[in-house]
């Protein structure tokens, strides 16, 4: 089968499309014929050799966590899913023609493979950080870097829970944030004052890692009311860095419920082929993805 792989850590150019042995579903796993793979920033962070602790990487390595596709092998002990089912979920080396998933759910009616591949990691992350920051219905959550994959999920889940969101994004994404129910403002010069003008902030999430922790603490009045997923220096200011994934099966169940109720939609910014994986990584790394980028197989 064809698979995207890298033999050394480095820039997008280390990615190669190679012929590889097909993987097989072990106990508790399913194998899918991949139809699409989600492109997450963690994919290029692993490729660069940045996050070896959380994602131990043996070279040569495949790429990708999220995928959607059609089940073609069901591992020992797995129940509730059959060969031929359309699923989305999380696994390993998903930029490939076949991949093994360790967590999955049936794709809700009406969602394409391309769209479905964009959900698993961002929904798990969004649910985890909303829970960890402890924001309650009726309160206001400030989201720095609100228009990306995780931000798109946070905004819609918060709206579903009656949490008001103030989101920051670039000028081109202000209407997008409003379409997801948030009060929008731009980041950059003067942003703290613009947020203050919009009202009181009960809790805050740093999704962009753009050196805003001090300001988020100032706006909430308490480091315990701030969480970052992108600034490793956040703990120096007493702010929690959330980096350990929660239950992906639970997140997928919740994602299916939200999608089915019409409460969650993550748009696909752009699709790529397997041969264009390096371009997908370079574009993701540029840091201005609206929703999710995906690789279509
Ligand atoms: N720790 C964890 O568990 C975990 C989990 C998932 C992701 N992450 C990390 O969290 C970050 C976000 O992930 P993602 O998937 O949402 O990324 P993404 O889809 O690439 O989105 C990045 C967003 O950041 C915004 N942005 C860029 N510069 C900004 C600035 N100076 N101030 C505010 N916003 C800015 C962009 O908005 P505009 O286009 O509007 O400029 C873009 O929408 C990544 O660094 C990723 O590695 C961590």
CSV table of C-alpha atoms and ligand atoms in Angstrom, one decimal:
chain,number,residue,atom,x,y,z
A,1,UNK,CA,0.0,0.0,0.0
A,2,UNK,CA,1.0,3.7,-0.3
A,3,UNK,CA,1.9,5.5,2.9
A,4,UNK,CA,3.4,8.8,3.9
A,5,UNK,CA,6.6,8.2,6.0
A,6,UNK,CA,9.7,10.0,7.2
A,7,UNK,CA,13.1,8.5,8.0
A,8,UNK,CA,14.6,11.6,9.7
A,9,UNK,CA,13.2,14.5,11.7
A,10,UNK,CA,13.0,17.7,9.8
A,11,UNK,CA,11.0,20.1,7.5
A,12,UNK,CA,8.1,19.1,5.2
A,13,UNK,CA,10.6,17.8,2.7
A,14,UNK,CA,11.4,14.7,4.8
A,15,UNK,CA,7.9,13.3,4.0
A,16,UNK,CA,8.0,10.6,1.4
A,17,UNK,CA,5.2,8.6,-0.2
A,18,UNK,CA,6.5,5.0,0.0
A,19,UNK,CA,5.3,1.4,-0.6
A,20,UNK,CA,4.8,-0.2,2.7
A,21,UNK,CA,3.4,-3.4,4.3
A,22,UNK,CA,-0.3,-3.2,5.1
A,23,UNK,CA,-1.0,-2.9,8.9
A,24,UNK,CA,-3.5,-5.3,10.5
A,25,UNK,CA,-6.1,-4.9,13.3
A,26,UNK,CA,-4.8,-6.2,16.6
A,27,UNK,CA,-7.1,-7.0,19.6
A,28,UNK,CA,-9.4,-4.1,20.3
A,29,UNK,CA,-8.7,-2.4,17.0
A,30,UNK,CA,-10.2,-2.0,13.5
A,31,UNK,CA,-8.5,-1.5,10.2
A,32,UNK,CA,-9.9,0.9,7.7
A,33,UNK,CA,-9.5,1.6,4.0
A,34,UNK,CA,-8.6,5.2,4.6
A,35,UNK,CA,-10.8,7.7,2.7
A,36,UNK,CA,-9.4,10.9,4.4
A,37,UNK,CA,-6.9,11.8,7.2
A,38,UNK,CA,-7.1,14.9,9.3
A,39,UNK,CA,-4.0,17.2,9.3
A,40,UNK,CA,-3.3,18.4,12.9
A,41,UNK,CA,-0.4,20.6,14.1
A,42,UNK,CA,0.8,17.7,16.2
A,43,UNK,CA,1.6,15.8,12.9
A,44,UNK,CA,4.2,18.3,11.9
A,45,UNK,CA,5.4,18.8,15.5
A,46,UNK,CA,6.1,15.0,15.6
A,47,UNK,CA,7.8,15.2,12.1
A,48,UNK,CA,10.1,18.0,13.4
A,49,UNK,CA,10.9,15.9,16.5
A,50,UNK,CA,9.3,18.3,18.9
A,51,UNK,CA,6.9,16.2,20.9
A,52,UNK,CA,8.7,12.9,21.4
A,53,UNK,CA,7.5,12.4,25.0
A,54,UNK,CA,3.8,12.4,24.3
A,55,UNK,CA,4.2,10.7,21.0
A,56,UNK,CA,7.2,8.3,21.1
A,57,UNK,CA,8.5,8.1,17.5
A,58,UNK,CA,10.7,5.3,16.1
A,59,UNK,CA,12.2,6.1,12.7
A,60,UNK,CA,11.2,5.5,10.0
A,61,UNK,CA,7.7,6.6,11.1
A,62,UNK,CA,4.3,7.1,9.5
A,63,UNK,CA,2.3,10.3,10.0
A,64,UNK,CA,-1.2,11.1,11.2
A,65,UNK,CA,-3.6,10.4,14.0
A,66,UNK,CA,-7.1,11.1,12.7
A,67,UNK,CA,-8.9,9.4,9.9
A,68,UNK,CA,-12.2,8.3,8.3
A,69,UNK,CA,-12.8,5.3,6.1
A,70,UNK,CA,-14.5,2.0,5.6
A,71,UNK,CA,-13.8,-0.9,8.1
A,72,UNK,CA,-12.2,-3.8,6.4
A,73,UNK,CA,-10.8,-5.8,9.3
A,74,UNK,CA,-12.2,-6.2,12.8
A,75,UNK,CA,-9.8,-7.1,15.6
A,76,UNK,CA,-10.3,-9.7,18.3
A,77,UNK,CA,-12.8,-8.7,21.0
A,78,UNK,CA,-14.2,-5.8,19.0
A,79,UNK,CA,-18.0,-5.6,19.1
A,80,UNK,CA,-20.6,-3.2,17.6
A,81,UNK,CA,-18.8,-2.6,14.3
A,82,UNK,CA,-18.7,-4.6,11.0
A,83,UNK,CA,-16.7,-4.8,7.8
A,84,UNK,CA,-18.2,-2.2,5.5
A,85,UNK,CA,-19.1,0.3,8.2
A,86,UNK,CA,-18.2,4.0,7.6
A,87,UNK,CA,-16.2,5.2,10.7
A,88,UNK,CA,-14.0,8.1,11.9
A,89,UNK,CA,-11.6,8.0,14.7
A,90,UNK,CA,-8.0,8.0,16.0
A,91,UNK,CA,-5.1,5.6,15.3
A,92,UNK,CA,-1.6,5.8,13.9
A,93,UNK,CA,0.0,6.4,10.5
A,94,UNK,CA,-3.3,7.5,9.0
A,95,UNK,CA,-1.8,9.3,5.9
A,96,UNK,CA,-2.0,5.9,4.1
A,97,UNK,CA,-4.2,3.7,2.1
A,98,UNK,CA,-4.9,1.5,5.1
A,99,UNK,CA,-4.6,2.4,8.8
A,100,UNK,CA,-5.4,0.8,12.2
A,101,UNK,CA,-7.7,2.7,14.5
A,102,UNK,CA,-7.8,2.3,18.3
A,103,UNK,CA,-10.9,4.5,18.8
A,104,UNK,CA,-13.7,5.0,16.4
A,105,UNK,CA,-17.4,5.8,15.9
A,106,UNK,CA,-19.9,5.4,13.0
A,107,UNK,CA,-19.9,8.5,10.9
A,108,UNK,CA,-23.2,10.4,11.3
A,109,UNK,CA,-25.6,10.6,8.4
A,110,UNK,CA,-24.8,13.5,6.0
A,111,UNK,CA,-21.2,13.9,7.0
A,112,UNK,CA,-18.7,13.2,4.2
A,113,UNK,CA,-15.5,11.2,4.8
A,114,UNK,CA,-13.5,14.4,4.1
A,115,UNK,CA,-15.3,16.3,6.8
A,116,UNK,CA,-15.4,13.4,9.3
A,117,UNK,CA,-11.5,13.1,9.3
A,118,UNK,CA,-11.3,16.6,10.8
A,119,UNK,CA,-13.1,15.9,14.0
A,120,UNK,CA,-11.5,13.3,16.3
A,121,UNK,CA,-8.5,15.1,17.9
A,122,UNK,CA,-10.0,18.6,17.9
A,123,UNK,CA,-13.2,17.5,19.6
A,124,UNK,CA,-11.3,15.5,22.2
A,125,UNK,CA,-9.1,18.5,22.9
A,126,UNK,CA,-12.0,21.0,23.0
A,127,UNK,CA,-14.1,18.9,25.4
A,128,UNK,CA,-11.0,18.3,27.7
A,129,UNK,CA,-10.0,22.0,28.0
A,130,UNK,CA,-13.6,23.2,28.5
A,131,UNK,CA,-13.9,20.7,31.3
A,132,UNK,CA,-10.5,21.5,32.8
A,133,UNK,CA,-11.0,25.3,32.8
A,134,UNK,CA,-14.3,24.7,34.6
A,135,UNK,CA,-16.4,27.3,32.8
A,136,UNK,CA,-20.2,27.1,33.6
A,137,UNK,CA,-23.4,28.0,31.8
A,138,UNK,CA,-24.1,31.7,31.9
A,139,UNK,CA,-20.3,32.6,32.2
A,140,UNK,CA,-18.0,34.1,29.6
A,141,UNK,CA,-15.1,32.3,28.1
A,142,UNK,CA,-12.3,34.1,26.3
A,143,UNK,CA,-10.7,32.0,23.5
A,144,UNK,CA,-7.4,33.3,22.1
A,145,UNK,CA,-6.9,31.8,18.6
A,146,UNK,CA,-10.5,30.8,18.1
A,147,UNK,CA,-10.7,30.2,14.3
A,148,UNK,CA,-8.6,27.1,14.0
A,149,UNK,CA,-9.6,23.4,14.4
A,150,UNK,CA,-9.7,23.4,18.2
A,151,UNK,CA,-11.2,26.8,18.4
A,152,UNK,CA,-14.0,25.9,16.0
A,153,UNK,CA,-15.0,23.0,18.2
A,154,UNK,CA,-14.6,25.0,21.5
A,155,UNK,CA,-16.9,27.8,20.2
A,156,UNK,CA,-19.7,25.5,19.2
A,157,UNK,CA,-19.5,23.2,22.2
A,158,UNK,CA,-19.5,26.3,24.5
A,159,UNK,CA,-22.6,27.7,22.6
A,160,UNK,CA,-24.4,24.4,23.1
A,161,UNK,CA,-23.7,24.7,26.9
A,162,UNK,CA,-24.9,28.3,27.1
A,163,UNK,CA,-21.4,29.7,27.7
A,164,UNK,CA,-20.8,33.1,26.0
A,165,UNK,CA,-17.5,33.2,24.1
A,166,UNK,CA,-15.3,36.1,23.2
A,167,UNK,CA,-12.9,34.8,20.5
A,168,UNK,CA,-9.8,36.4,19.0
A,169,UNK,CA,-8.8,35.7,15.4
A,170,UNK,CA,-7.4,37.5,12.3
A,171,UNK,CA,-9.4,40.1,10.5
A,172,UNK,CA,-10.4,37.6,7.8
A,173,UNK,CA,-12.0,35.3,10.4
A,174,UNK,CA,-14.2,37.8,12.3
A,175,UNK,CA,-17.4,36.8,10.5
A,176,UNK,CA,-16.5,33.2,10.8
A,177,UNK,CA,-16.3,33.5,14.6
A,178,UNK,CA,-19.6,35.3,14.6
A,179,UNK,CA,-21.2,32.5,12.5
A,180,UNK,CA,-20.2,30.1,15.4
A,181,UNK,CA,-22.0,32.2,17.9
A,182,UNK,CA,-19.0,34.0,19.4
A,183,UNK,CA,-18.4,37.7,20.0
A,184,UNK,CA,-15.4,38.4,17.8
A,185,UNK,CA,-12.4,40.7,18.0
A,186,UNK,CA,-8.9,40.7,16.4
A,187,UNK,CA,-5.6,39.8,18.1
A,188,UNK,CA,-2.6,42.2,17.9
A,189,UNK,CA,-2.0,45.7,19.1
A,190,UNK,CA,-4.7,46.8,21.6
A,191,UNK,CA,-6.5,43.4,21.9
A,192,UNK,CA,-6.6,43.4,25.7
A,193,UNK,CA,-8.5,46.7,25.7
A,194,UNK,CA,-10.8,45.5,23.0
A,195,UNK,CA,-11.7,42.4,25.0
A,196,UNK,CA,-12.2,44.6,28.2
A,197,UNK,CA,-14.7,46.7,26.2
A,198,UNK,CA,-16.7,43.5,25.4
A,199,UNK,CA,-17.3,42.7,29.1
A,200,UNK,CA,-16.2,40.6,32.0
A,201,UNK,CA,-14.2,37.3,31.4
A,202,UNK,CA,-14.7,34.4,33.7
A,203,UNK,CA,-12.2,31.9,32.1
A,204,UNK,CA,-9.8,31.8,29.2
A,205,UNK,CA,-8.1,29.4,26.8
A,206,UNK,CA,-4.9,30.0,25.0
A,207,UNK,CA,-5.0,28.0,21.7
A,208,UNK,CA,-2.5,29.9,19.6
A,209,UNK,CA,0.5,30.0,21.9
A,210,UNK,CA,1.1,33.6,20.9
A,211,UNK,CA,2.6,34.8,24.2
A,212,UNK,CA,-0.6,36.0,25.8
A,213,UNK,CA,-0.6,34.1,29.2
A,214,UNK,CA,0.1,37.2,31.3
A,215,UNK,CA,-2.8,39.1,29.6
A,216,UNK,CA,-5.2,36.2,30.0
A,217,UNK,CA,-4.4,36.0,33.7
A,218,UNK,CA,-4.9,39.7,34.0
A,219,UNK,CA,-8.3,39.5,32.2
A,220,UNK,CA,-9.6,36.6,34.3
A,221,UNK,CA,-7.9,37.7,37.5
A,222,UNK,CA,-6.7,34.2,38.4
A,223,UNK,CA,-4.2,31.8,36.8
A,224,UNK,CA,-6.4,28.9,37.7
A,225,UNK,CA,-9.0,30.2,35.3
A,226,UNK,CA,-6.7,30.0,32.3
A,227,UNK,CA,-5.5,26.9,30.3
A,228,UNK,CA,-3.1,26.7,27.5
A,229,UNK,CA,-2.6,23.9,24.9
A,230,UNK,CA,0.1,25.7,23.0
A,231,UNK,CA,2.5,27.6,25.3
A,232,UNK,CA,4.8,25.3,27.2
A,233,UNK,CA,5.9,28.3,29.4
A,234,UNK,CA,2.4,28.8,30.7
A,235,UNK,CA,3.2,27.0,34.1
A,236,UNK,CA,5.8,29.6,34.8
A,237,UNK,CA,2.9,32.0,35.4
A,238,UNK,CA,0.9,29.5,37.4
A,239,UNK,CA,-1.3,28.5,34.4
A,240,UNK,CA,-2.0,24.9,33.5
A,241,UNK,CA,-0.7,23.4,30.3
A,242,UNK,CA,-3.2,20.7,29.1
A,243,UNK,CA,-1.3,18.1,27.1
A,244,UNK,CA,-2.6,14.6,28.0
A,245,UNK,CA,-5.5,13.4,25.8
A,246,UNK,CA,-8.6,12.3,27.6
A,247,UNK,CA,-10.9,9.4,26.4
A,248,UNK,CA,-11.2,9.5,22.6
A,249,UNK,CA,-14.1,7.0,22.5
A,250,UNK,CA,-16.1,9.3,24.9
A,251,UNK,CA,-15.2,12.4,22.8
A,252,UNK,CA,-16.3,10.6,19.6
A,253,UNK,CA,-19.7,9.7,21.2
A,254,UNK,CA,-20.2,13.3,22.2
A,255,UNK,CA,-19.1,14.5,18.7
A,256,UNK,CA,-21.7,12.2,17.1
A,257,UNK,CA,-24.4,13.6,19.4
A,258,UNK,CA,-23.5,17.2,18.6
A,259,UNK,CA,-23.2,16.6,14.9
A,260,UNK,CA,-26.5,14.8,14.8
A,261,UNK,CA,-28.2,17.6,16.6
A,262,UNK,CA,-26.8,20.1,14.1
A,263,UNK,CA,-24.7,21.8,16.8
A,264,UNK,CA,-21.2,21.1,15.5
A,265,UNK,CA,-19.6,21.5,12.1
A,266,UNK,CA,-15.9,21.8,11.5
A,267,UNK,CA,-15.3,23.2,7.9
A,268,UNK,CA,-12.6,21.8,5.7
A,269,UNK,CA,-10.2,24.6,4.7
A,270,UNK,CA,-8.5,22.6,2.0
A,271,UNK,CA,-8.0,19.0,0.8
A,272,UNK,CA,-4.7,17.5,-0.4
A,273,UNK,CA,-3.7,14.2,-1.9
A,274,UNK,CA,-1.2,11.8,-0.3
A,275,UNK,CA,1.5,13.1,-2.6
A,276,UNK,CA,0.8,16.7,-1.3
A,277,UNK,CA,1.4,15.8,2.4
A,278,UNK,CA,4.4,18.2,2.5
A,279,UNK,CA,2.3,21.1,1.3
A,280,UNK,CA,-0.5,20.2,3.8
A,281,UNK,CA,2.1,20.4,6.6
A,282,UNK,CA,3.6,23.6,5.4
A,283,UNK,CA,0.2,25.2,5.1
A,284,UNK,CA,-0.8,24.0,8.6
A,285,UNK,CA,2.5,25.2,10.0
A,286,UNK,CA,1.8,28.7,8.6
A,287,UNK,CA,-0.8,28.9,11.5
A,288,UNK,CA,-3.9,30.3,9.8
A,289,UNK,CA,-6.1,27.3,9.2
A,290,UNK,CA,-9.9,27.9,9.5
A,291,UNK,CA,-11.4,24.6,10.7
A,292,UNK,CA,-9.3,21.6,9.5
A,293,UNK,CA,-7.1,20.6,6.5
A,294,UNK,CA,-7.4,17.0,5.3
A,295,UNK,CA,-5.6,14.5,3.1
A,296,UNK,CA,-8.0,12.7,0.8
A,297,UNK,CA,-6.9,9.1,-0.1
B,1,LIG,N1,-1.9,20.3,24.1
B,1,LIG,C1,-2.8,19.6,23.4
B,1,LIG,O1,-3.4,18.7,23.9
B,1,LIG,C2,-3.1,20.1,22.0
B,1,LIG,C3,-4.1,19.5,21.3
B,1,LIG,C4,-4.5,20.0,20.1
B,1,LIG,C5,-3.7,21.1,19.6
B,1,LIG,N2,-2.7,21.6,20.3
B,1,LIG,C6,-2.0,22.8,19.8
B,1,LIG,O2,-2.8,23.9,19.9
B,1,LIG,C7,-2.6,24.8,18.8
B,1,LIG,C8,-3.9,25.0,18.1
B,1,LIG,O3,-4.3,23.8,17.4
B,1,LIG,P1,-5.3,23.9,16.2
B,1,LIG,O4,-5.5,22.5,15.6
B,1,LIG,O5,-6.6,24.7,16.5
B,1,LIG,O6,-4.5,24.8,15.2
B,1,LIG,P2,-4.9,25.5,13.8
B,1,LIG,O7,-6.1,24.8,13.3
B,1,LIG,O8,-3.6,25.5,13.0
B,1,LIG,O9,-5.3,27.0,14.2
B,1,LIG,C9,-4.4,28.0,14.5
B,1,LIG,C10,-5.2,29.3,14.7
B,1,LIG,O10,-4.4,30.2,15.4
B,1,LIG,C11,-4.8,31.5,15.0
B,1,LIG,N3,-3.7,32.4,15.3
B,1,LIG,C12,-2.5,32.5,14.5
B,1,LIG,N4,-1.8,33.5,15.1
B,1,LIG,C13,-2.5,34.0,16.2
B,1,LIG,C14,-2.2,35.0,17.1
B,1,LIG,N5,-1.1,35.8,17.1
B,1,LIG,N6,-3.2,35.2,18.1
B,1,LIG,C15,-4.3,34.5,18.1
B,1,LIG,N7,-4.6,33.5,17.2
B,1,LIG,C16,-3.7,33.3,16.3
B,1,LIG,C17,-5.2,31.4,13.6
B,1,LIG,O11,-6.2,32.3,13.4
B,1,LIG,P3,-6.2,33.3,12.1
B,1,LIG,O12,-6.2,32.4,10.9
B,1,LIG,O13,-7.6,34.0,12.3
B,1,LIG,O14,-5.0,34.2,12.2
B,1,LIG,C18,-5.6,29.9,13.4
B,1,LIG,O15,-7.0,29.9,13.2
B,1,LIG,C19,-1.5,24.2,18.0
B,1,LIG,O16,-0.3,24.8,18.4
B,1,LIG,C20,-1.5,22.7,18.4
B,1,LIG,O17,-0.2,22.1,18.3
B,1,LIG,C21,-2.4,21.2,21.5
